[in-house]
Amino acid sequence: SDKQDAPRQSLLTLFQSLGPQAPQCYDISWSEMIKSMQDIHSQDRSWIWQTCTEFGFYQTCDPNTYCPFTSFPHASDLDSYLDICKQAYGIEGYDVANAVIESNQFYSGWNCNATNVFFVNGGVDPWHAASVLFPNNKEQKTLMVKGASHHAWTHPLTGHDQESVTEARKDIEEIVANWVVGPATKEDVERRMRRGGRRLGRRRTRG
C-alpha cells in the first residue's frame, strides 16, 4: 500500500539526494564499520575517538522498547560502543569510564561554572539531555530552540528556515557580539546577519 511504501520512498529520496557521490550499495556490517573507524582519513574517526577518550555521550536504547536498535547485530547499548573503542583504537572499557570521570571532574559536568558560554539546544535534539540547560552563573546563557534539531542554527541560511532557528541565530549573534565588542543595537544585529547570509551565499556559489 502507499502507506507501507512511504518509508521506503523517503529512504530512496534521501539516497538520491546524495547525487553522483552515492555508492550503489552500502555495507552496513559491523566489520565494515570498525574498518572505517580504523581509517585515519575517516571523517567520523575523530569524534568517536573523543567519545572513547573524554566524554562517552553514547546514545543507547533501553531493552524492550520501540527503539529499533535493541538487538544484535545492530544493538545500540553501552557494550557495543565500548567494543568500538577497543576494536578501533585499542581502548578498554575501564579506560573509557575513567576518562569520563576525569572530564566531569575537570569541566564540572552540568555544574560547569565557565563564563561567556552560551548553551544552545534544539527542542527535538536528543543530545540536549547531555547539555547545560540552566545557567550556573550570571555570565552564562542558555536557550532551548523550539522544534529545532541538532545544531540547526549552524546550518547555512535558507529561505525556509523555521522562525525559532532564525531567532536563535539573532540571539547568538547579539550575545556573542556583546561579549566581544560590547552591547549591540537591533540594527547592528540585523546588519551582521545580512552580512553573514551574503558570505554563506558566496561560499555555496563557489561549491
XYZ file of N, CA and C in Angstrom:
621
model
N 0.836 -1.182 0.000
C 0.000 0.000 0.000
C 0.880 1.245 0.000
N 0.258 2.395 -0.294
C 1.006 3.649 -0.305
C 1.590 3.948 1.074
N 0.809 3.618 2.120
C 1.267 3.892 3.481
C 2.492 3.061 3.812
N 2.525 1.807 3.375
C 3.663 0.938 3.635
C 4.875 1.351 2.817
N 4.650 1.892 1.632
C 5.751 2.278 0.751
C 6.365 3.620 1.129
N 5.681 4.412 1.949
C 6.156 5.759 2.268
C 7.557 5.775 2.873
N 7.861 4.955 3.901
C 9.227 4.985 4.455
C 10.272 4.578 3.419
N 9.945 3.596 2.595
C 10.877 3.145 1.558
C 11.146 4.267 0.557
N 10.087 4.986 0.186
C 10.247 6.082 -0.758
C 11.065 7.217 -0.148
N 10.866 7.480 1.128
C 11.632 8.528 1.807
C 13.113 8.181 1.836
N 13.422 6.907 2.092
C 14.812 6.459 2.107
C 15.429 6.575 0.721
N 14.657 6.234 -0.314
C 15.147 6.347 -1.683
C 15.419 7.805 -2.040
N 14.533 8.696 -1.611
C 14.722 10.120 -1.883
C 15.997 10.633 -1.222
N 16.227 10.219 0.028
C 17.443 10.617 0.732
C 18.679 10.098 0.007
N 18.639 8.862 -0.419
C 19.767 8.247 -1.119
C 20.059 8.994 -2.418
N 19.010 9.322 -3.162
C 19.184 10.009 -4.440
C 19.695 11.435 -4.257
N 19.407 12.035 -3.098
C 19.854 13.400 -2.849
C 21.365 13.495 -2.710
N 22.022 12.362 -2.500
C 23.481 12.353 -2.382
C 24.155 12.591 -3.719
N 23.378 12.470 -4.799
C 23.908 12.784 -6.128
C 24.886 11.736 -6.623
N 25.824 12.152 -7.475
C 26.753 11.194 -8.082
C 27.711 10.554 -7.082
N 27.818 11.141 -5.866
C 28.712 10.561 -4.873
C 28.120 9.319 -4.213
N 26.827 9.098 -4.403
C 26.155 7.981 -3.739
C 26.640 6.646 -4.318
N 27.112 5.737 -3.472
C 27.517 4.414 -3.968
C 26.301 3.582 -4.349
N 26.525 2.521 -5.096
C 25.430 1.654 -5.489
C 24.873 0.884 -4.300
N 25.753 0.530 -3.372
C 25.327 -0.233 -2.195
C 26.094 0.254 -0.969
N 25.453 0.161 0.186
C 26.105 0.478 1.446
C 26.362 -0.820 2.210
N 27.589 -0.994 2.674
C 27.919 -2.136 3.526
C 27.710 -1.701 4.968
N 26.658 -2.198 5.599
C 26.332 -1.778 6.957
C 26.753 -2.819 7.987
N 27.681 -3.693 7.605
C 28.141 -4.717 8.534
C 28.982 -4.108 9.653
N 29.017 -4.808 10.773
C 29.806 -4.355 11.916
C 31.283 -4.273 11.550
N 31.788 -5.263 10.844
C 33.215 -5.291 10.491
C 33.589 -4.110 9.600
N 32.706 -3.735 8.682
C 32.983 -2.604 7.801
C 32.983 -1.291 8.589
N 32.093 -1.196 9.562
C 32.055 -0.004 10.394
C 33.342 0.138 11.206
N 33.810 -0.962 11.783
C 35.069 -0.943 12.531
C 36.222 -0.570 11.600
N 36.211 -1.125 10.414
C 37.254 -0.818 9.434
C 37.289 0.667 9.113
N 36.116 1.283 8.988
C 36.063 2.712 8.678
C 36.611 3.536 9.840
N 36.388 3.075 11.084
C 36.918 3.783 12.246
C 38.437 3.690 12.327
N 39.003 2.632 11.785
C 40.456 2.452 11.797
C 41.146 3.237 10.691
N 40.369 3.747 9.755
C 40.906 4.526 8.641
C 41.189 5.951 9.124
N 42.456 6.378 9.082
C 42.820 7.696 9.607
C 42.211 8.830 8.782
N 41.688 8.529 7.604
C 41.065 9.553 6.762
C 39.547 9.631 6.966
N 38.995 8.783 7.829
C 37.555 8.766 8.055
C 37.120 10.038 8.770
N 36.047 10.682 8.282
C 35.559 11.912 8.903
C 34.895 11.649 10.252
N 34.533 10.401 10.525
C 33.892 10.068 11.793
C 34.894 9.669 12.875
N 36.121 9.380 12.480
C 37.098 8.811 13.397
C 37.391 9.724 14.596
N 37.574 11.015 14.353
C 37.988 11.908 15.430
C 36.905 12.046 16.506
N 35.626 12.108 16.080
C 34.559 12.238 17.071
C 34.438 10.973 17.917
N 34.460 9.811 17.278
C 34.351 8.565 18.037
C 35.543 8.414 18.975
N 36.728 8.820 18.496
C 37.924 8.801 19.357
C 37.701 9.665 20.592
N 37.107 10.827 20.403
C 36.872 11.720 21.532
C 35.886 11.125 22.524
N 34.873 10.405 22.032
C 33.941 9.767 22.966
C 34.655 8.703 23.790
N 35.627 8.036 23.191
C 36.348 6.972 23.891
C 37.366 7.520 24.887
N 37.873 8.715 24.647
C 38.967 9.240 25.465
C 38.565 10.391 26.378
N 37.307 10.912 26.217
C 36.924 12.046 27.047
C 35.503 11.989 27.602
N 34.511 11.837 26.715
C 33.146 12.184 27.110
C 32.139 11.037 27.187
N 32.336 9.971 26.436
C 31.278 8.970 26.353
C 30.163 9.476 25.443
N 29.125 10.073 26.045
C 27.998 10.648 25.280
C 27.313 9.622 24.373
N 27.246 8.382 24.780
C 26.692 7.350 23.900
C 25.167 7.356 23.930
N 24.576 7.293 22.745
C 23.122 7.227 22.613
C 22.716 5.763 22.583
N 22.115 5.308 23.648
C 21.787 3.895 23.792
C 20.277 3.675 23.781
N 19.895 2.431 23.512
C 18.484 2.039 23.508
C 18.189 1.170 24.727
N 17.078 1.449 25.383
C 16.660 0.616 26.501
C 16.028 -0.673 25.975
N 16.324 -1.821 26.604
C 15.713 -3.090 26.181
C 14.195 -3.040 26.281
N 13.551 -3.823 25.422
C 12.086 -3.970 25.437
C 11.355 -2.645 25.197
N 11.944 -1.807 24.341
C 11.291 -0.558 23.948
C 11.115 -0.575 22.432
N 10.535 0.482 21.907
C 10.326 0.578 20.461
C 11.560 1.075 19.722
N 12.631 1.328 20.428
C 13.877 1.732 19.777
C 14.302 0.638 18.795
N 14.645 0.980 17.554
C 14.947 -0.040 16.544
C 16.291 -0.736 16.736
N 17.104 -0.260 17.671
C 18.443 -0.841 17.818
C 18.623 -1.456 19.197
N 17.782 -2.438 19.493
C 17.839 -3.080 20.804
C 18.365 -4.506 20.740
N 18.695 -4.989 19.549
C 19.143 -6.378 19.438
C 20.281 -6.502 18.435
N 21.048 -7.584 18.567
C 22.158 -7.865 17.659
C 21.592 -8.103 16.255
N 22.276 -7.709 15.162
C 23.650 -7.188 15.131
C 23.744 -5.674 15.202
N 22.628 -4.982 15.357
C 22.681 -3.515 15.376
C 22.234 -2.981 16.723
N 22.695 -3.617 17.789
C 22.345 -3.168 19.129
C 23.034 -1.848 19.433
N 22.299 -0.962 20.068
C 22.864 0.320 20.478
C 22.849 0.361 22.000
N 23.816 -0.306 22.599
C 23.931 -0.305 24.051
C 25.368 0.064 24.425
N 25.622 0.204 25.709
C 26.931 0.653 26.161
C 28.029 -0.315 25.730
N 27.761 -1.620 25.827
C 28.777 -2.606 25.452
C 29.176 -2.486 23.984
N 28.199 -2.203 23.112
C 28.518 -2.101 21.684
C 29.437 -0.920 21.410
N 29.209 0.203 22.109
C 30.081 1.369 21.917
C 31.474 1.118 22.494
N 31.532 0.474 23.644
C 32.833 0.175 24.236
C 33.611 -0.808 23.379
N 32.890 -1.667 22.676
C 33.547 -2.610 21.769
C 34.192 -1.864 20.598
N 33.530 -0.790 20.136
C 34.123 0.034 19.078
C 35.431 0.638 19.568
N 35.431 1.168 20.798
C 36.648 1.764 21.352
C 37.788 0.750 21.389
N 37.461 -0.475 21.755
C 38.504 -1.498 21.869
C 39.006 -1.945 20.508
N 38.077 -2.221 19.591
C 38.481 -2.754 18.290
C 39.116 -1.698 17.392
N 38.602 -0.486 17.439
C 39.106 0.552 16.533
C 40.350 1.250 17.068
N 40.430 1.413 18.407
C 41.522 2.204 18.969
C 42.328 1.487 20.046
N 41.907 0.286 20.419
C 42.630 -0.434 21.463
C 42.400 0.139 22.851
N 41.272 0.812 23.051
C 40.963 1.427 24.345
C 39.962 0.550 25.088
N 40.320 0.121 26.286
C 39.456 -0.753 27.074
C 38.314 0.031 27.723
N 37.250 -0.697 28.052
C 36.073 -0.071 28.635
C 36.361 0.662 29.924
N 37.221 0.108 30.788
C 37.507 0.777 32.052
C 38.291 2.075 31.831
N 39.056 2.135 30.735
C 39.760 3.374 30.415
C 38.771 4.453 29.963
N 37.736 4.029 29.226
C 36.696 4.977 28.820
C 35.994 5.533 30.057
N 35.638 4.661 30.979
C 34.943 5.089 32.201
C 35.799 6.068 32.996
N 37.089 5.777 33.121
C 37.977 6.672 33.864
C 38.122 8.023 33.160
N 38.157 7.993 31.820
C 38.275 9.238 31.056
C 37.048 10.119 31.259
N 35.868 9.507 31.306
C 34.632 10.267 31.525
C 34.634 10.898 32.916
N 35.073 10.149 33.900
C 35.152 10.676 35.272
C 36.102 11.877 35.325
N 37.257 11.742 34.686
C 38.235 12.833 34.684
C 37.690 14.070 33.965
N 36.958 13.866 32.845
C 36.380 15.005 32.118
C 35.347 15.727 32.966
N 34.499 14.958 33.653
C 33.483 15.569 34.502
C 34.105 16.311 35.681
N 35.197 15.777 36.209
C 35.884 16.459 37.305
C 36.523 17.760 36.816
N 37.080 17.718 35.611
C 37.775 18.892 35.068
C 36.796 19.994 34.682
N 35.698 19.602 33.971
C 34.741 20.596 33.474
C 33.555 20.812 34.409
N 33.413 19.978 35.420
C 32.327 20.043 36.413
C 30.976 19.607 35.860
N 30.965 18.907 34.734
C 29.727 18.345 34.220
C 28.643 19.394 34.025
N 27.420 19.086 34.491
C 26.303 20.029 34.367
C 26.487 21.256 35.249
N 27.440 21.195 36.164
C 27.688 22.327 37.059
C 28.835 23.201 36.559
N 29.134 23.096 35.275
C 30.193 23.897 34.665
C 30.011 25.372 35.025
N 31.073 25.994 35.539
C 30.962 27.376 36.013
C 31.734 28.353 35.131
N 32.004 27.962 33.890
C 32.721 28.840 32.968
C 31.886 30.075 32.650
N 32.551 31.139 32.220
C 31.858 32.381 31.888
C 31.874 32.611 30.384
N 30.959 33.476 29.924
C 30.820 33.796 28.498
C 30.606 32.538 27.657
N 29.677 31.713 28.102
C 29.310 30.495 27.380
C 27.805 30.527 27.126
N 27.425 30.236 25.894
C 26.009 30.210 25.513
C 25.668 28.776 25.114
N 24.894 28.083 25.935
C 24.489 26.709 25.671
C 23.179 26.727 24.879
N 23.235 26.389 23.605
C 22.055 26.412 22.738
C 21.687 24.978 22.377
N 20.425 24.622 22.574
C 19.965 23.263 22.308
C 18.674 23.272 21.497
N 18.478 22.202 20.724
C 17.252 22.048 19.966
C 16.224 21.252 20.742
N 14.973 21.667 20.648
C 13.919 21.018 21.414
C 13.678 19.568 21.046
N 14.000 19.179 19.810
C 13.800 17.785 19.402
C 15.141 17.072 19.200
N 16.197 17.617 19.771
C 17.525 17.010 19.677
C 17.794 16.169 20.920
N 17.963 14.851 20.774
C 18.226 14.014 21.954
C 19.483 14.434 22.725
N 20.424 15.079 22.044
C 21.671 15.480 22.694
C 21.449 16.530 23.778
N 20.308 17.187 23.797
C 20.124 18.238 24.793
C 20.192 17.684 26.215
N 19.940 16.377 26.362
C 19.990 15.765 27.693
C 21.402 15.797 28.276
N 22.420 15.921 27.420
C 23.800 15.957 27.890
C 24.321 17.383 28.050
N 23.472 18.366 27.805
C 23.911 19.760 27.824
C 23.517 20.452 29.128
N 24.062 21.639 29.306
C 23.656 22.510 30.410
C 22.393 23.248 29.976
N 21.309 23.066 30.687
C 20.013 23.629 30.305
C 19.643 24.875 31.092
N 20.306 25.104 32.223
C 20.039 26.271 33.043
C 21.371 26.892 33.447
N 21.494 28.208 33.371
C 22.773 28.868 33.674
C 23.252 28.567 35.096
N 24.568 28.397 35.230
C 25.167 28.179 36.544
C 25.739 29.459 37.144
N 25.780 30.524 36.347
C 26.219 31.818 36.860
C 25.664 32.912 35.949
N 25.878 34.165 36.324
C 25.314 35.290 35.574
C 25.991 35.508 34.228
N 27.137 34.888 33.999
C 27.880 35.071 32.757
C 27.644 33.914 31.773
N 26.668 33.087 32.052
C 26.269 32.009 31.144
C 24.882 32.299 30.597
N 24.617 31.797 29.392
C 23.301 31.901 28.781
C 22.883 30.522 28.295
N 21.583 30.255 28.331
C 21.052 29.016 27.780
C 19.852 29.336 26.898
N 19.616 28.484 25.923
C 18.469 28.667 25.027
C 18.015 27.319 24.504
N 16.722 27.039 24.605
C 16.129 25.854 24.005
C 15.347 26.319 22.775
N 15.797 25.892 21.601
C 15.195 26.336 20.350
C 14.027 25.400 20.016
N 12.826 25.927 20.090
C 11.615 25.127 19.910
C 11.575 24.461 18.529
N 11.352 23.149 18.529
C 11.182 22.405 17.284
C 12.447 22.203 16.474
N 13.609 22.582 17.017
C 14.855 22.509 16.249
C 15.575 21.188 16.478
N 16.257 20.728 15.448
C 17.044 19.506 15.542
C 18.473 19.855 15.959
N 19.375 18.920 15.787
C 20.760 19.052 16.242
C 21.467 20.226 15.552
N 21.891 21.225 16.322
C 22.569 22.460 15.879
C 22.038 22.990 14.543
N 20.724 23.052 14.404
C 20.099 23.523 13.159
C 20.498 24.957 12.834
N 20.795 25.766 13.830
C 21.129 27.184 13.641
C 22.528 27.372 13.059
N 23.349 26.321 13.024
C 24.695 26.448 12.439
C 24.692 26.122 10.944
N 23.578 25.651 10.420
C 23.499 25.317 9.004
C 23.393 26.597 8.170
N 23.756 26.524 6.897
C 23.623 27.709 6.027
C 22.189 28.228 6.007
N 22.049 29.546 5.897
C 20.729 30.169 5.854
C 19.980 29.760 4.592
N 18.682 29.505 4.740
C 17.825 29.220 3.589
C 16.573 30.080 3.699
N 15.815 30.106 2.641
C 14.590 30.896 2.634
C 13.451 30.262 3.395
N 13.611 29.016 3.839
C 12.518 28.348 4.550
C 12.934 27.904 5.956
N 13.900 28.576 6.559
C 14.271 28.271 7.939
C 13.105 28.576 8.869
N 12.900 27.706 9.854
C 11.811 27.952 10.789
C 12.139 29.165 11.662
N 11.100 29.833 12.121
C 11.258 31.100 12.828
C 12.115 30.954 14.076
N 11.953 29.849 14.808
C 12.714 29.683 16.047
C 14.212 29.599 15.774
N 14.606 28.993 14.649
C 16.020 28.898 14.286
C 16.555 30.272 13.884
N 15.769 31.013 13.117
C 16.174 32.368 12.721
C 16.373 33.256 13.947
N 15.450 33.174 14.903
C 15.563 33.973 16.118
C 16.761 33.532 16.952
N 17.054 32.220 16.961
C 18.211 31.724 17.711
C 19.500 32.299 17.150
N 19.604 32.373 15.830
C 20.802 32.951 15.213
C 20.981 34.408 15.650
N 19.884 35.150 15.706
C 19.956 36.550 16.129
C 20.405 36.640 17.587
N 19.876 35.752 18.431
C 20.262 35.760 19.842
C 21.752 35.455 19.997
N 22.220 34.457 19.258
C 23.637 34.089 19.321
C 24.507 35.246 18.855
N 24.100 35.858 17.733
C 24.855 36.982 17.186
C 24.946 38.123 18.200
N 23.836 38.431 18.812
C 23.792 39.557 19.742
C 24.595 39.283 21.002
N 24.421 38.103 21.569
C 25.091 37.789 22.831
C 26.600 37.674 22.645
N 27.039 36.958 21.601
C 28.475 36.809 21.368
C 29.104 38.163 21.027
N 28.413 38.969 20.215
C 28.925 40.294 19.882
C 29.051 41.160 21.138
N 28.111 41.016 22.040
C 28.161 41.777 23.294
C 29.383 41.390 24.118
N 29.707 40.097 24.121
C 30.895 39.645 24.839
C 32.178 40.157 24.194
N 32.171 40.230 22.858
C 33.398 40.561 22.141
C 33.598 42.066 21.984
N 32.548 42.780 21.564
C 32.711 44.206 21.246
C 31.792 45.125 22.034
N 30.967 44.581 22.923
C 30.075 45.426 23.698
C 28.646 45.346 23.192
N 27.706 45.981 23.907
C 26.290 45.903 23.541
C 26.037 46.365 22.106
N 25.108 45.665 21.442
C 24.768 45.994 20.055
C 23.299 46.405 19.967
N 22.999 47.290 19.034
C 21.622 47.671 18.784
C 20.963 46.626 17.904
N 19.642 46.698 17.800
C 18.908 45.786 16.932
C 19.374 45.918 15.488
N 19.659 47.144 15.060
C 20.124 47.377 13.688
C 21.489 46.740 13.464
N 22.358 46.792 14.482
C 23.679 46.162 14.370
C 23.540 44.665 14.129
N 22.668 44.032 14.907
C 22.473 42.581 14.789
C 21.943 42.230 13.410
N 20.928 42.968 12.937
C 20.338 42.669 11.630
C 21.363 42.875 10.513
N 22.207 43.892 10.649
C 23.230 44.145 9.631
C 24.252 43.006 9.599
N 24.648 42.533 10.777
C 25.597 41.423 10.828
C 24.996 40.149 10.249
N 23.699 39.919 10.523
C 23.033 38.736 9.975
C 23.000 38.793 8.454
N 22.744 39.982 7.896
C 22.718 40.117 6.438
C 24.090 39.865 5.845
N 25.126 40.385 6.507
C 26.485 40.153 6.022
C 26.827 38.670 6.087
N 26.422 38.011 7.178
C 26.680 36.576 7.314
C 25.984 35.782 6.234
N 24.726 36.158 5.888
C 23.990 35.470 4.829
C 24.656 35.604 3.485
N 25.208 36.806 3.205
C 25.883 37.011 1.922
C 27.167 36.180 1.843
N 27.884 36.092 2.970
C 29.111 35.298 2.961
C 28.806 33.829 2.733
N 27.753 33.342 3.398
C 27.357 31.951 3.196
C 26.947 31.707 1.760
N 26.218 32.663 1.189
C 25.791 32.531 -0.201
C 26.958 32.435 -1.154
N 28.003 33.255 -0.921
C 29.172 33.219 -1.801
C 29.884 31.879 -1.682
N 29.972 31.352 -0.466
C 30.637 30.071 -0.302
C 29.885 28.963 -1.022
N 28.534 29.007 -0.963
C 27.768 27.971 -1.655
C 27.948 28.093 -3.168
N 28.036 29.326 -3.669
C 28.196 29.522 -5.109
C 29.509 28.943 -5.591
N 30.567 29.133 -4.786
C 31.847 28.597 -5.193
C 31.836 27.072 -5.237
N 31.035 26.456 -4.352
C 30.985 24.997 -4.313
C 30.342 24.433 -5.531
